[in-house]
Structure formats: structure tokens, C-alpha cells
mmCIF file of C-alpha atoms in Angstrom:
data_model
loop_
_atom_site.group_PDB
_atom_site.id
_atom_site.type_symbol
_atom_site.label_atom_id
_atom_site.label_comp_id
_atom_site.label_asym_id
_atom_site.label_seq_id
_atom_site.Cartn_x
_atom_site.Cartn_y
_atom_site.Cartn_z
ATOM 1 C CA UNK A 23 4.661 -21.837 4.619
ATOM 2 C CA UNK A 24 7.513 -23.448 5.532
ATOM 3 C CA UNK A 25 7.512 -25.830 8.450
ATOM 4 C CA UNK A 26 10.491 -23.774 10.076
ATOM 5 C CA UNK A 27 8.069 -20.719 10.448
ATOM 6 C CA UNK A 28 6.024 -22.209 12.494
ATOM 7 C CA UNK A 29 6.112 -23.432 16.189
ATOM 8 C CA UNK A 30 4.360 -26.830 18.129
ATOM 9 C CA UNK A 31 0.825 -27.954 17.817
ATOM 10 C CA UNK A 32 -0.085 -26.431 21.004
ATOM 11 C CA UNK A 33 2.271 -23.906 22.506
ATOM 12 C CA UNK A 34 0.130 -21.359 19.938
ATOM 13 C CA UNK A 35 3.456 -19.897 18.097
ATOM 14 C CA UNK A 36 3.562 -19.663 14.511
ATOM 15 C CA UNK A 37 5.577 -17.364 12.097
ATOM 16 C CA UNK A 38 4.544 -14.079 11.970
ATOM 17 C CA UNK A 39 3.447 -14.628 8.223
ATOM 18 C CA UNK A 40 0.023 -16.954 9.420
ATOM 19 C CA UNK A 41 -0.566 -14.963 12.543
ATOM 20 C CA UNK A 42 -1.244 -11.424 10.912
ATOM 21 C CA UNK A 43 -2.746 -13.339 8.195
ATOM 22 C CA UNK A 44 -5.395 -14.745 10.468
ATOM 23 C CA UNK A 45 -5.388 -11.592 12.958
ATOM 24 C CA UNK A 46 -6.357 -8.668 9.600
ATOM 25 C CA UNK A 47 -7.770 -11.311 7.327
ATOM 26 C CA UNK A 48 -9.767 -14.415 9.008
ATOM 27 C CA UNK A 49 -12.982 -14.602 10.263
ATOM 28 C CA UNK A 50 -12.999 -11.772 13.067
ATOM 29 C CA UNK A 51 -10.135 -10.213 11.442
ATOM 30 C CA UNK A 52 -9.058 -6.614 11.369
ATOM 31 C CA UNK A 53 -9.927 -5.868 7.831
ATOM 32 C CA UNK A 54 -13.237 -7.778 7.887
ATOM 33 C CA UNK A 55 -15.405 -6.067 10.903
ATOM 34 C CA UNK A 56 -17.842 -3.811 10.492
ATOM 35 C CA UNK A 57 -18.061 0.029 11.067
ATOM 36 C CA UNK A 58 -15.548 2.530 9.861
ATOM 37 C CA UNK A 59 -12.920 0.679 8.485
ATOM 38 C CA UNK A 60 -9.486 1.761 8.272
ATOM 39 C CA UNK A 61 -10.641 5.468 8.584
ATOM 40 C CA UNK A 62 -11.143 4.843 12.479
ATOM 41 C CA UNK A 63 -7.723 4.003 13.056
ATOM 42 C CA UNK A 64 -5.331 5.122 10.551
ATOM 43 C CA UNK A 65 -4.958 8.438 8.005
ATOM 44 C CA UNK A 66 -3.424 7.808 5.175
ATOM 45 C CA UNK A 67 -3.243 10.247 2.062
ATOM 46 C CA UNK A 68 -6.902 9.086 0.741
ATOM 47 C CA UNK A 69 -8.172 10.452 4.087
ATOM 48 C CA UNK A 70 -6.170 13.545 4.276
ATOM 49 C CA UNK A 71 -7.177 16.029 1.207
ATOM 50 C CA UNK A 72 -9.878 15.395 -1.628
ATOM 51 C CA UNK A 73 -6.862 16.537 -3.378
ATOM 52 C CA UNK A 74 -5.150 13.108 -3.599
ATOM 53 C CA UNK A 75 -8.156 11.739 -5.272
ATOM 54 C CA UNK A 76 -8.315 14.620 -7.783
ATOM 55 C CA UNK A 77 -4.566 13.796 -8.422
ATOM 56 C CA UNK A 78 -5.323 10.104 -8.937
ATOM 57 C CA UNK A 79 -7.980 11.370 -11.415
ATOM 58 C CA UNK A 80 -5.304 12.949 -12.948
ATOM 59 C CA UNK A 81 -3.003 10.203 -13.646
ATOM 60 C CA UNK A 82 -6.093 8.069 -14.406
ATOM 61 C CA UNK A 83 -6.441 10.235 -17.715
ATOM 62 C CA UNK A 84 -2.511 10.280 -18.480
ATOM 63 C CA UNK A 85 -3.180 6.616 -18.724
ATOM 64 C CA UNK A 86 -6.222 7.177 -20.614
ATOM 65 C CA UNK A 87 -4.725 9.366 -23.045
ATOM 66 C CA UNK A 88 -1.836 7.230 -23.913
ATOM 67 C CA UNK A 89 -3.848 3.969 -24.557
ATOM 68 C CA UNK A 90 -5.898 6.338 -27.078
ATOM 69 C CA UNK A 91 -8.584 6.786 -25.390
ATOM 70 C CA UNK A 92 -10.071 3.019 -25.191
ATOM 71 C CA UNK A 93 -14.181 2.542 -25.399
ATOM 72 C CA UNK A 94 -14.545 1.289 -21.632
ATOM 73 C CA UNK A 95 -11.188 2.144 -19.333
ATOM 74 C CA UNK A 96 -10.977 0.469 -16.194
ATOM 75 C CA UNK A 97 -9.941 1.750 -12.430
ATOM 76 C CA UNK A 98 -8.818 -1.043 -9.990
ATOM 77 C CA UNK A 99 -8.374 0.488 -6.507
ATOM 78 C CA UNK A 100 -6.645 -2.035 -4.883
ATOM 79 C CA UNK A 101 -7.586 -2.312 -0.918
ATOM 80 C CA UNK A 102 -10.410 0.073 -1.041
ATOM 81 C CA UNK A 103 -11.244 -0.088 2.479
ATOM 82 C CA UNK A 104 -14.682 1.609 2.327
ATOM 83 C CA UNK A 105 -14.562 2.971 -1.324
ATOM 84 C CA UNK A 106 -13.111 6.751 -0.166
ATOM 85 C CA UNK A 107 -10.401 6.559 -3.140
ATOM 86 C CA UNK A 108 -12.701 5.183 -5.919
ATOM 87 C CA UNK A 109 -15.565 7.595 -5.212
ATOM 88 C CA UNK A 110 -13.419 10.870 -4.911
ATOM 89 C CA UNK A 111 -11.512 9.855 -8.373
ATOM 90 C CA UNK A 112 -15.083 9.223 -9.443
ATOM 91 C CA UNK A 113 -16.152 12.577 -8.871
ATOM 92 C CA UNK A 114 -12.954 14.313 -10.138
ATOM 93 C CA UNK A 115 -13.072 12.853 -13.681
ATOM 94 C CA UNK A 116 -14.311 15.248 -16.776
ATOM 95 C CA UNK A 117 -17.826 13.881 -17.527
ATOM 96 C CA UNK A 118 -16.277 12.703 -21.294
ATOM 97 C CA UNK A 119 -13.657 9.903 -19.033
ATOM 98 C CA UNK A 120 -16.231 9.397 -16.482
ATOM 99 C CA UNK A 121 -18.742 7.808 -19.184
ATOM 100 C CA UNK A 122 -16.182 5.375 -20.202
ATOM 101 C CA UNK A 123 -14.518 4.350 -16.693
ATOM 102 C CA UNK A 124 -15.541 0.808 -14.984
ATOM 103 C CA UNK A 125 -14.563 1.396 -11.150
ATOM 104 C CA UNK A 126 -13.606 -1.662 -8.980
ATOM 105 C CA UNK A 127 -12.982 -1.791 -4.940
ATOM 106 C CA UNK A 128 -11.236 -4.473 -4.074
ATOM 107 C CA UNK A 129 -11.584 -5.209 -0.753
ATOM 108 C CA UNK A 130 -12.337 -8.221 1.598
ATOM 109 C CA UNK A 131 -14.643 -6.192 3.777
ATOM 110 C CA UNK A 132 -18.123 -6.171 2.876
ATOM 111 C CA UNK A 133 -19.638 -3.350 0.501
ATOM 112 C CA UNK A 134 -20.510 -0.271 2.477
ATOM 113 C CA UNK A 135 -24.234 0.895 2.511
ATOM 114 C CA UNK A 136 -24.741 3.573 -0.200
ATOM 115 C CA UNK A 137 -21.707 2.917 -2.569
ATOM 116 C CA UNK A 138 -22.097 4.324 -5.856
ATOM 117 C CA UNK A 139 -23.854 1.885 -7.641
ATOM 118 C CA UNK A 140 -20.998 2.175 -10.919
ATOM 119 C CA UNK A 141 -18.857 0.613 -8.333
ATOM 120 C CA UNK A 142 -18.233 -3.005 -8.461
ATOM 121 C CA UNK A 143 -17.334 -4.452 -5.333
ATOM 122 C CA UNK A 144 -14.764 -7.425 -5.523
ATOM 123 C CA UNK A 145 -12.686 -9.764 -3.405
ATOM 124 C CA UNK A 146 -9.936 -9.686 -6.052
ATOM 125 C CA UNK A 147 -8.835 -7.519 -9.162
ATOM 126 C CA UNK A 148 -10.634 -8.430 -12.282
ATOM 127 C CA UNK A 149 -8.477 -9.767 -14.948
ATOM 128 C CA UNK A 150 -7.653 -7.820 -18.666
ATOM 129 C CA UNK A 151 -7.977 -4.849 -17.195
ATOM 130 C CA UNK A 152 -7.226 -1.566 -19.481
ATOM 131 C CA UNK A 153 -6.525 1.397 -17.493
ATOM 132 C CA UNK A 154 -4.999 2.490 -13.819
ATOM 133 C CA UNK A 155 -4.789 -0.124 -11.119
ATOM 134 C CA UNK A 156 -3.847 1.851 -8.018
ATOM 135 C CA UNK A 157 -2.857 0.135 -4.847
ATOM 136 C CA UNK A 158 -2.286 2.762 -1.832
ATOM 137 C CA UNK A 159 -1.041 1.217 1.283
ATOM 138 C CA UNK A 160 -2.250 -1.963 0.320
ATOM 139 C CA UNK A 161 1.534 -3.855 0.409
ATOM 140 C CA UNK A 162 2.393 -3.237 3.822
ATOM 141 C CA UNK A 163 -0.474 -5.115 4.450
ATOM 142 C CA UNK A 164 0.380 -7.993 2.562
ATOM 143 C CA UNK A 165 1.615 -10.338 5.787
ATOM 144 C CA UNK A 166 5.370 -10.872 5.658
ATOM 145 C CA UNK A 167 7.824 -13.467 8.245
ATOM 146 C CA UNK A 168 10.182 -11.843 10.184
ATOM 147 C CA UNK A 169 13.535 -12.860 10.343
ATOM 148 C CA UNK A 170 15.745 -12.199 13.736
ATOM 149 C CA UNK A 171 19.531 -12.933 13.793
ATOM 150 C CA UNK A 172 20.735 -15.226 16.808
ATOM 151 C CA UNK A 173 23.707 -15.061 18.838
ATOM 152 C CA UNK A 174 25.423 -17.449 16.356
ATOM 153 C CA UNK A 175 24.829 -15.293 13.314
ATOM 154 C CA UNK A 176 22.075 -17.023 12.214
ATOM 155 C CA UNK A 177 18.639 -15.331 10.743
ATOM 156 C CA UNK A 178 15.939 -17.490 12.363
ATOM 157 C CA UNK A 179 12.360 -17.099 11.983
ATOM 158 C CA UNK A 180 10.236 -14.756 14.758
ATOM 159 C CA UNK A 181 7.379 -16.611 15.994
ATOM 160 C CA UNK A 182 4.844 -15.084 17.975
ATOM 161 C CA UNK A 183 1.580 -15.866 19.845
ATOM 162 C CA UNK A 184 -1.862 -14.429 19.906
ATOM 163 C CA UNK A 185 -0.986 -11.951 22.778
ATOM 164 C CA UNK A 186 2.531 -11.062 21.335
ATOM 165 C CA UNK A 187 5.046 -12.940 23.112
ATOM 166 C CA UNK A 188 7.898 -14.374 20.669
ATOM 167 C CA UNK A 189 10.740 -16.900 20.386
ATOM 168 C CA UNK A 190 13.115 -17.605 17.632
ATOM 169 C CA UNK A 191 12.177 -20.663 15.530
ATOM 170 C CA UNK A 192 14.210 -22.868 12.728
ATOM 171 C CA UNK A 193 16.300 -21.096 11.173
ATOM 172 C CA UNK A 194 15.392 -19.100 7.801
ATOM 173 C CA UNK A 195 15.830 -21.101 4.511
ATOM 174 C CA UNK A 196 14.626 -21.592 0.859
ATOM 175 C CA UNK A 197 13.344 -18.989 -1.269
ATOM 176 C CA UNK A 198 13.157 -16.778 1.814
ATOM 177 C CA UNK A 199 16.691 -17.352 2.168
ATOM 178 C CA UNK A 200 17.468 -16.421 -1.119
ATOM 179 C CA UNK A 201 15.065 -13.288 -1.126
ATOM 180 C CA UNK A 202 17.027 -12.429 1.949
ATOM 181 C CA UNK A 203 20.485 -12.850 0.577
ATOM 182 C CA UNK A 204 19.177 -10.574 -2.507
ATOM 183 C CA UNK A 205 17.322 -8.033 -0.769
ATOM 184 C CA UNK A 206 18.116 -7.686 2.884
ATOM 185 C CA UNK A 207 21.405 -9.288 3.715
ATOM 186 C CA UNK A 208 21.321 -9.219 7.938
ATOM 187 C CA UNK A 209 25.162 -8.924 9.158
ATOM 188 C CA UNK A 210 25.717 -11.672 11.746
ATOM 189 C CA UNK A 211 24.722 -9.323 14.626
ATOM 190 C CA UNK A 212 22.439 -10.657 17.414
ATOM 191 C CA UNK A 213 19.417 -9.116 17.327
ATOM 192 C CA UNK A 214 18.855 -7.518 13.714
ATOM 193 C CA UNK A 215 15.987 -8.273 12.009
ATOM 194 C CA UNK A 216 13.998 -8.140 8.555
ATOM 195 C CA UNK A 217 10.937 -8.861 7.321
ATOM 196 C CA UNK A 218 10.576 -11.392 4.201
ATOM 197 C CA UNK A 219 9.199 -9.423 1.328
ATOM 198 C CA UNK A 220 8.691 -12.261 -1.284
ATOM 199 C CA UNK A 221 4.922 -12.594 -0.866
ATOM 200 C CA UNK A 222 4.852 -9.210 -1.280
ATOM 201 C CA UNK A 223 6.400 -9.634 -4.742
ATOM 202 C CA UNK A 224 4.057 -11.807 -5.983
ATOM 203 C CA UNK A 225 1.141 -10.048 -4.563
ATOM 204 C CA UNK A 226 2.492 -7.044 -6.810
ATOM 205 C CA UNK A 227 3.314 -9.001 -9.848
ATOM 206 C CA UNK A 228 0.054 -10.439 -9.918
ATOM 207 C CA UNK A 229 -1.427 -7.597 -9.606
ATOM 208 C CA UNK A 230 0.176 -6.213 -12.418
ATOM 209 C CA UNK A 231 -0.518 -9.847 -14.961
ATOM 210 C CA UNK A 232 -4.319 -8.317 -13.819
ATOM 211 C CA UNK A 233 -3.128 -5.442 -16.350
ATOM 212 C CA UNK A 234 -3.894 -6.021 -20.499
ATOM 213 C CA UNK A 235 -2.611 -2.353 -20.968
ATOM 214 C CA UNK A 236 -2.668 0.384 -19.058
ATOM 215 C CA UNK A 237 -0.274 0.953 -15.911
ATOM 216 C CA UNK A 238 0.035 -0.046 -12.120
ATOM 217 C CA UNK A 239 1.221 1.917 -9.189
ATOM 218 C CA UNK A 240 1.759 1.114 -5.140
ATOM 219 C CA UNK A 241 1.803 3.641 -3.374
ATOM 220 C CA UNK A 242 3.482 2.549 0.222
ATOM 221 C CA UNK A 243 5.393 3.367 3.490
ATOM 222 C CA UNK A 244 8.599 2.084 1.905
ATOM 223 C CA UNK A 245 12.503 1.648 1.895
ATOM 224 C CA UNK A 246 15.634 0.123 -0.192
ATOM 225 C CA UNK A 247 19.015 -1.292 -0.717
ATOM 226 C CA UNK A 248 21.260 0.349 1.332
ATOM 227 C CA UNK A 249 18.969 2.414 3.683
ATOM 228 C CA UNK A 250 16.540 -0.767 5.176
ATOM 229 C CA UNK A 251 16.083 -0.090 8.713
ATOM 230 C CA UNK A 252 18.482 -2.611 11.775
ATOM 231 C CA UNK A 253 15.439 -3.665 13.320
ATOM 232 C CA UNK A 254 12.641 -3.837 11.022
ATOM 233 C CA UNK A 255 9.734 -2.207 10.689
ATOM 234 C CA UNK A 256 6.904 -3.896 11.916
ATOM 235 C CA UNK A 257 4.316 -2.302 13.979
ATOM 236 C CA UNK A 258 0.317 -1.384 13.952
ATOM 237 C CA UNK A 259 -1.682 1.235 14.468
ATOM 238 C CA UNK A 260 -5.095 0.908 17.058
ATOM 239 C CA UNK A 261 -7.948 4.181 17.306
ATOM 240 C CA UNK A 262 -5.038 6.727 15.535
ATOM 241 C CA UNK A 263 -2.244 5.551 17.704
ATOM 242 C CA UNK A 264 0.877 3.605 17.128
ATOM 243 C CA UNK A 265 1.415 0.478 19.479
ATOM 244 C CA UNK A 266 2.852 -3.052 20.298
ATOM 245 C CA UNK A 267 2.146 -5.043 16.781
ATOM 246 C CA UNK A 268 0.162 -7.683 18.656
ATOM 247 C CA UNK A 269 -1.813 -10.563 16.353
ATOM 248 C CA UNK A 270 -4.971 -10.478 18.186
ATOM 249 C CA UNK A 271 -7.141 -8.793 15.444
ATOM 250 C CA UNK A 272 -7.481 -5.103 17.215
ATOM 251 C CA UNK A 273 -5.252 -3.670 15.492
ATOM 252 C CA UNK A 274 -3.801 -2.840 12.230
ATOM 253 C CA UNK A 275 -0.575 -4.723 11.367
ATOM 254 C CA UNK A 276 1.777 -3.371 9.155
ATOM 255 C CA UNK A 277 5.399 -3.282 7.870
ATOM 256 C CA UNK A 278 6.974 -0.792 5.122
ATOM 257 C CA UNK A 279 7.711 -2.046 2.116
ATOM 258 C CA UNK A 280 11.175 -3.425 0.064
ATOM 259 C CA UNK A 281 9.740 -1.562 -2.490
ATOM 260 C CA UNK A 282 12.694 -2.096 -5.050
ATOM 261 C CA UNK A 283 11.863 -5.673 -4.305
ATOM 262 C CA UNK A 284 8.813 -5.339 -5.196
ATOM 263 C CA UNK A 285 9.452 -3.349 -8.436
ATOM 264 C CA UNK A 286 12.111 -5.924 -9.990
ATOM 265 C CA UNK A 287 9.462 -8.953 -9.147
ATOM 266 C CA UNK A 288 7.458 -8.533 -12.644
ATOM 267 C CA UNK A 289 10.292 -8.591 -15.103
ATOM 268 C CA UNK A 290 8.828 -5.674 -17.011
ATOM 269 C CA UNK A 291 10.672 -2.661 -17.951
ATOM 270 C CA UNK A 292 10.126 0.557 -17.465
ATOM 271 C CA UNK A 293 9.343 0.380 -13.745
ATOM 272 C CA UNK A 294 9.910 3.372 -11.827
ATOM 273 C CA UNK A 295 10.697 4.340 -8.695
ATOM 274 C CA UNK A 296 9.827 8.208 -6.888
ATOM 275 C CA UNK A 297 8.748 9.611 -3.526
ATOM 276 C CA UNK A 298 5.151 11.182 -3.344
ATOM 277 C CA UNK A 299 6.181 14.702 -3.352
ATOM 278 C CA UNK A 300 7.814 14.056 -6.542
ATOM 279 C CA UNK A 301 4.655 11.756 -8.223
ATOM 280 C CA UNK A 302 2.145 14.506 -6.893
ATOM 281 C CA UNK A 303 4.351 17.812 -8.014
ATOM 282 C CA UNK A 304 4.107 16.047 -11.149
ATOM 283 C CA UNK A 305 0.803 15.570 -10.886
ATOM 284 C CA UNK A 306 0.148 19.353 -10.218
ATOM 285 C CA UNK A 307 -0.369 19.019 -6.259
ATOM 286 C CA UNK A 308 2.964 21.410 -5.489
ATOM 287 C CA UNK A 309 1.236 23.348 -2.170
ATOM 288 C CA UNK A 310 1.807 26.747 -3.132
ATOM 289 C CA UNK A 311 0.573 29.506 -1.249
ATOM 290 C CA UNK A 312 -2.020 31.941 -2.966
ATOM 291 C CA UNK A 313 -1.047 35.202 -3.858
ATOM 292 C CA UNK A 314 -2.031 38.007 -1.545
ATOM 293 C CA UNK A 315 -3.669 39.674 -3.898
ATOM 294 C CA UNK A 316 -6.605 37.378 -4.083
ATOM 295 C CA UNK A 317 -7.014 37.886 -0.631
ATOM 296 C CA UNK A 318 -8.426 41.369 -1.645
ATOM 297 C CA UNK A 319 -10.008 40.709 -4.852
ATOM 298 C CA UNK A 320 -11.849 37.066 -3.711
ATOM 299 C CA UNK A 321 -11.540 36.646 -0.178
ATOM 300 C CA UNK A 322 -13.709 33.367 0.087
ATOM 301 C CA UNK A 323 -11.649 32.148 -2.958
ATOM 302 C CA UNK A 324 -8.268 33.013 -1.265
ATOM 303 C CA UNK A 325 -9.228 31.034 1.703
ATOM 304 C CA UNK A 326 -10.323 28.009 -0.492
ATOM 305 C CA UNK A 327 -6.344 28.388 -1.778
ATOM 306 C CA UNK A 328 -5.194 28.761 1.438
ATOM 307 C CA UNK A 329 -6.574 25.453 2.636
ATOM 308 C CA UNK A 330 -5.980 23.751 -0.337
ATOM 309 C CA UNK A 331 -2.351 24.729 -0.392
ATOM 310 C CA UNK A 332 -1.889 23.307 3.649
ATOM 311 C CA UNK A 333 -3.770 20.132 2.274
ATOM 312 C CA UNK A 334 -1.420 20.298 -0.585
ATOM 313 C CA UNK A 335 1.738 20.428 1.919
ATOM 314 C CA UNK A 336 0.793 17.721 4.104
ATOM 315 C CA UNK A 337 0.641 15.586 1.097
ATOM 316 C CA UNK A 338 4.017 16.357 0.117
ATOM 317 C CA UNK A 339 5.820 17.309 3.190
ATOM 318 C CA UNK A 340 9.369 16.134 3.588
ATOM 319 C CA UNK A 341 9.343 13.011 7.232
ATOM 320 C CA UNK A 342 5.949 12.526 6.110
ATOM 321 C CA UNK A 343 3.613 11.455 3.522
ATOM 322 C CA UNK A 344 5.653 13.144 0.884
ATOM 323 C CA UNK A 345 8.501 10.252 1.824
ATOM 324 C CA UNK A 346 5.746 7.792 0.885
ATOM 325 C CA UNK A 347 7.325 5.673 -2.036
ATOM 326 C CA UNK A 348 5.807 5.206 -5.474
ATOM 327 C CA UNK A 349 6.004 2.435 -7.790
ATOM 328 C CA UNK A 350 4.877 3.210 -10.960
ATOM 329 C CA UNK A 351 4.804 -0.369 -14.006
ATOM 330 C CA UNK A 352 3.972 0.978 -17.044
ATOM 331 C CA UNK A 353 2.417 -1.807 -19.700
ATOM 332 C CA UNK A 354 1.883 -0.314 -22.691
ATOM 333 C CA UNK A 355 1.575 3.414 -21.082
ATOM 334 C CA UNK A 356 4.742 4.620 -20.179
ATOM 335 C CA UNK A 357 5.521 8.511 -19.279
ATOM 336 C CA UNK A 358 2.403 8.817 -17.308
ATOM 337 C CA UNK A 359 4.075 10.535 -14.245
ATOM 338 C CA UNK A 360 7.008 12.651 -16.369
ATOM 339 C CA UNK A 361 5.716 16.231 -15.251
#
């Protein structure tokens, strides 16, 4: 942290960076309390159709099938909040892959009561891993500084304080500078802003160094060059509604994600870039209504369809979680996600 992010010893402002780090990931944080987890106040895809799993499950053999099958293959769900993602691809793997799979949460929460016991529960990926590490929505939590332009011209850093209030601080220099300069160039317009996405690239390449062979993919609320948003992004979300992005550890904090950023941080080829509609189509999640025949022939079984295919939309729906960005890093199992 650089001492221009943060503010005096005891006027309680500091860059934006430290406070959500302390407000989703100290003590009392966010991330840490008990109860429902995430579930209670967000939905992301995980939550919104088994079918997401089953997809995951999917890819999880692609990658399986083009390391040749290894004797133990590893699943790394990155930010597991209570373990929804890692037990539904669990249960949607053909009992031949599901013999050979080694499941890992990692989350900073504590292990939920009745976990599958295959599970292992850890703080951080394990290392040589050989298989699928899958982060969804785990980047936008990675805490970021925010960067406002002055009415010189001048990105400064955005401090805040426990109940929200902000000033400007020093102005915005170093590597954040440069990752600015690369990345998200602010015109000298009072009052534009952009958050810092370097630690986000290292979180994501060392996630990926985790990886021996196999592949790695972030799924993410995301944008790039030459469509990132005036005014940042950063907000939170508090018992399923959007509000003020306050650091006081009641709410999720979150920001989307310079995803392009993030995929040119490992200098490794054959990163790709796609929306969700396209990785799941590819997948075989396309949300195609039934015929109406089977709504003679198998009633029950067209309804099944029927609800599938809506779960199956909202997945893939155009302004919403289809528009969800993937990065896929292939090491040593590329052409996972051609369909």
C-alpha cells in the first residue's frame, strides 16, 4: 500500500483498497460471519439453476479428457462461499470422473456443517494442481483503490471512512500509475473515476502458477478497453438489494472486473476471452424450449424441460448473467470451451 492511499492517523480515512479489505475480510468481516453466506444477499449463477453446476461438470471433463485422463484430477472452486458450486459439480460428474476428482473450497469462511466429507476445505488453493480451477465471482471481490480525477486533471486516490464519507488523497502513482496508464487511461475530466485492477492481476496469475496442467477460468461481472464505465463501478449488495458501497462490514463490496487486465497478467498464451452465453451454449446450456409434442406424450417430463429451459435463459440472457465475462487460461488443455 502506498502511503498516498491512505489518509492521517486519526481522521479514520484510508484508500479504499484496506477499508474493503478489513470490512469483507477481517475479523467481523463480511465474508467471515456465520449463517448463510453469500446466498442471503446476493444470486449469482451458482444459486440460480443446478444447471450451471452440471455445466461446470461439463467443462471439468473437457479438461479431464484432454490431460488423458490423469489418476487423481483436481477441482479448485475458488471462493466457495458455502460449498453450493463444488457439491452440485460433485453430483453431476459420471461415477468413472467422480472416483478420480479431489474437490477443494476455498474459502475464508469456516466449513459449513454437513459438507461432503470428499471436500477439502482450504484458506488458499493447493499448489500442482491437475485439473479445473474455477473462480466465479471471486475477482470482483478481490479489494481494488479507486482513483478519482481532480479539478486539475489529476487521478488522486478515493479515501473513505468506516461510514462512507470520502475525500481525495495524494495523488495516484507507481505501479498503479502505470496499470492505469495501460488499462484505464482517465481523460483529465473532474470527477471520472477507476478502480486499480493490479491486485486483481496477481490474485489471477497466482491462481493460475496454482495450475501443473489443467486450465483456469474467472467467471466475473466484467468490462474492457474501450467500453470501461466514466464513473466506476463500485458498489455492494445488502439482503438482495443494491446500495451505498459503505466499508462497515454489512454489506458485500464489489467492483466489475478489467478482465482483459486480468487475462494478459500471466504471460501465458492461449487465454481467452467470451461472455457466458457464449461459454455455456458451448457447454450445451442453449435454453431451448421443449417441443410441444412432449407436452402430450410426457407431460411431467415436458414441464421438467420447460423449467429447465427458463433456468437455461436466465443463465444466458442478454443485460444479464449471460453478459457475465469469462476468462478461460488454458495450461496444457487448450480447446476446452470450442463448442
Amino acid at each position: 500500500m502506498t502511503a498516498g492511499t491512505t489518509g492521517t492517523a486519526d481522521d479514520g480515512f484510508r484508500g479504499w483498497r484496506e477499508a474493503a479489505r478489513e470490512a469483507l475480510y477481517g475479523p467481523d468481516g463480511f465474508y467471515r460471519r456465520p449463517g448463510a453466506g453469500p446466498a442471503a444477499h446476493f444470486r449469482t449463477s451458482v444459486h440460480a439453476s443446478p444447471l450451471y453446476a452440471r455445466a461446470v461438470a461439463r467443462l471439468l471433463c473437457r479438461v479431464d479428457e484432454a490431460l488423458g485422463r490423469p489418476r487423481a484430477l483436481d477441482f479448485v472452486d475458488m471462493a466457495a462461499g458455502r460449498g453450493e458450486l463444488v457439491t452440485g459439480v460433485l453430483g453431476a460428474l459420471p461415477a468413472d470422473v467422480a472416483d478420480r476428482v479431489r474437490p477443494y473450497a476455498v474459502e475464508l469462511a469456516a466449513c459449513p456443517d454437513g459438507l461432503d466429507g470428499r471436500i477439502v476445505w482450504r484458506d488458499e488453493p493447493p499448489e500442482g494442481v491437475t485439473g479445473l480451477l474455477f473462480a466465479n465471482e471471486w475477482l470482483d471481490n478481490v479489494p481494488v483503490d479507486v482513483a478519482e480525477v481532480d479539478a486539475s486533471g489529476t487521478p488522486r486516490y478515493v479515501l473513505v471512512r468506516a461510514d462512507g464519507a470520502e475525500r481525495l488523497g495524494e495523488p495516484v502513482a507507481g505501479p498503479d500509475a502505470g496499470w492505469l496508464d495501460r488499462w484505464w487511461p482517465l481523460p483529465p475530466e473532474e470527477g471520472l473515476r477507476a478502480e486499480i485492477g493490479l491486485p486483481r492481476d496477481r490474485a489471477w496469475t497466482a491462481a493460475v502458477e496454482t495450475l501443473e496442467r489443467g486450465a483456469a477460468v474467472a467467471v466475473d461481472y466484467a468490462h474492457t478497453a474501450g467500453a470501461r464505465p466514466p464513473f466506476g463501478t463500485l458498489t455492494a449488495f445488502r439482503e438482495g438489494r443494491e446500495t451505498a458501497p459503505v466499508p462497515d462490514g454489512s454489506r458485500d463490496l464489489t467492483a466489475h472486473v478489467a478482465l482483459d487486465a486480468c487475462a494478459a497478467a500471466p504471460a501465458l498464451s492461449g487465454a481467452r476471452l467470451l461472455t457466458q452465453r457464449d461459454a455455456l451454449r458451448a457447454l450445451g446450456v442453449t435454453g431451448g424450449r421443449p417441443p410441444l409434442s412432449l407436452a402430450s406424450s410426457d407431460p411431467a417430463g415436458y414441464v421438467r424441460a420447460l423449467a429447465a429451459a427458463g433456468e437455461a435463459a436466465e443463465l444466458t440472457a442478454p443485460g444479464g448473467l449471460g453478459d457475465f465475462g469469462w476468462l478461460v487460461q488454458p495450461v496444457g488443455a487448450e480447446g476446452v470451451l470450442e463448442s
